[in-house]
Amino acid sequence: MPARPDIEAEIHARLVPFPKPHLLGVEDLSPEEALRLLDLADAFAGLNELPRRSLELLKGLTQANLFFENSTRTRSSFEIAGKRLGADVVNLDVATSSTAKGETLSDTAATIDAMGCDLMVVRHAGEGSVAEVAGAVKASVINAGDGKNEHPTQALLDALTIRRAFGRLDGLTVAIVGDLRHSRVARSNARLLPRLGVKLRMAGPPPLMPENPVQGVELADSLDAAVAGADVVMMLRIQRERMDASVAPSPEAYAQAWGLNRDRLALAAAGAKVMHPGPMNRDVEMDSTLADDRNVSLIRDQVRNGVAVRMAVLASLAARRS
Ligand code: CP
């Protein structure tokens, strides 16, 4: 493992100001800018392996996390990332906030902003809601998931995880399978991975296919067809909270037709890996034995790399503001 001074030097060498005032979607980044951000995240991943992991790149800055939808991974990793870089981090407790009294999203965001906020991380159920916040505040806003629209830092951490596992992105075949219709993770990955040289395939039950065609993405009509020859198979959660109960499949029927198990993974390329953005419905989208097998599963790597990617995004946005 490189020594800490070398890692710090690498971080400083790779840190460039973020190209836009906010990160609202992956298309805010050109392919070159996305790869540069992954290079920086790689350096942060090195720092995160050390026993002492803090830096002071955000010292004196305030980061507010506004999560109007539930989250374990994204919210915790943004909090850890901000604190690791020395920011003062505030988590709005939405349940006890004045949102319950009818305050609008923009008014809530503008109120936190008026207290002196530099970086604002927002998750909300409304598509386009985070862009609306960006128009109402002075802080740099990061989209942590807006309804079915985008989850850009998830796509970046997925790209980083694949690149760290395979040493490259270019030329790999990635299959994304499951509830595509309601998935902001699928949408952000579909907008990012093909631009980085990945051949992207998608498949899911007909009622859960995307409403509109996705440019640059091959659609397969079964799990087996999607998995055949793939280097990575990413399974998606069935988002019951976003779907009409009439189209929600039973867990048993779903696992039978669309659940990934070892027999089906045998159709993939030799050395194929499995991913899931989480949270996972165990033994529905993927067999537990597969999800927990560290020889094939990159799920824990995705979580770990999420911290590094979010450190890279926060540090780059802060660099733009200084
Ligand atoms: N992948 C993801 O966004 O997970 P959380 O909902 O736990 O943040």
mmCIF file of C-alpha atoms in Angstrom, residues 1-15 39-55 57 311:
data_model
loop_
_atom_site.group_PDB
_atom_site.id
_atom_site.type_symbol
_atom_site.label_atom_id
_atom_site.label_comp_id
_atom_site.label_asym_id
_atom_site.label_seq_id
_atom_site.Cartn_x
_atom_site.Cartn_y
_atom_site.Cartn_z
ATOM 1 C CA MET A 1 0.000 0.000 0.000
ATOM 2 C CA PRO A 2 1.414 3.468 -0.896
ATOM 3 C CA ALA A 3 2.458 5.724 2.009
ATOM 4 C CA ARG A 4 0.066 8.443 3.144
ATOM 5 C CA PRO A 5 2.198 11.360 1.795
ATOM 6 C CA ASP A 6 2.155 9.715 -1.663
ATOM 7 C CA ILE A 7 -1.624 9.243 -1.530
ATOM 8 C CA GLU A 8 -2.144 12.854 -0.424
ATOM 9 C CA ALA A 9 0.122 14.060 -3.244
ATOM 10 C CA GLU A 10 -1.905 11.961 -5.708
ATOM 11 C CA ILE A 11 -5.195 13.429 -4.430
ATOM 12 C CA HIS A 12 -3.888 16.973 -4.834
ATOM 13 C CA ALA A 13 -2.518 16.202 -8.306
ATOM 14 C CA ARG A 14 -5.863 14.735 -9.450
ATOM 15 C CA LEU A 15 -8.157 17.308 -7.836
ATOM 16 C CA ASP A 39 -9.239 8.766 -11.029
ATOM 17 C CA LEU A 40 -9.661 11.121 -8.064
ATOM 18 C CA ALA A 41 -12.055 8.670 -6.379
ATOM 19 C CA ASP A 42 -9.430 5.943 -6.854
ATOM 20 C CA ALA A 43 -6.952 8.081 -4.907
ATOM 21 C CA PHE A 44 -9.544 8.626 -2.158
ATOM 22 C CA ALA A 45 -10.160 4.855 -2.091
ATOM 23 C CA GLY A 46 -6.429 4.493 -1.312
ATOM 24 C CA LEU A 47 -6.739 7.019 1.530
ATOM 25 C CA ASN A 48 -9.783 5.154 2.874
ATOM 26 C CA GLU A 49 -7.704 1.999 3.331
ATOM 27 C CA LEU A 50 -5.352 3.752 5.780
ATOM 28 C CA PRO A 51 -5.904 3.533 9.556
ATOM 29 C CA ARG A 52 -6.208 7.380 9.708
ATOM 30 C CA ARG A 53 -8.322 8.603 6.805
ATOM 31 C CA SER A 54 -9.112 12.282 7.355
ATOM 32 C CA LEU A 55 -8.062 15.280 5.278
ATOM 33 C CA LEU A 57 -10.074 19.763 2.008
ATOM 34 C CA MET A 311 -15.422 12.412 -1.391
#
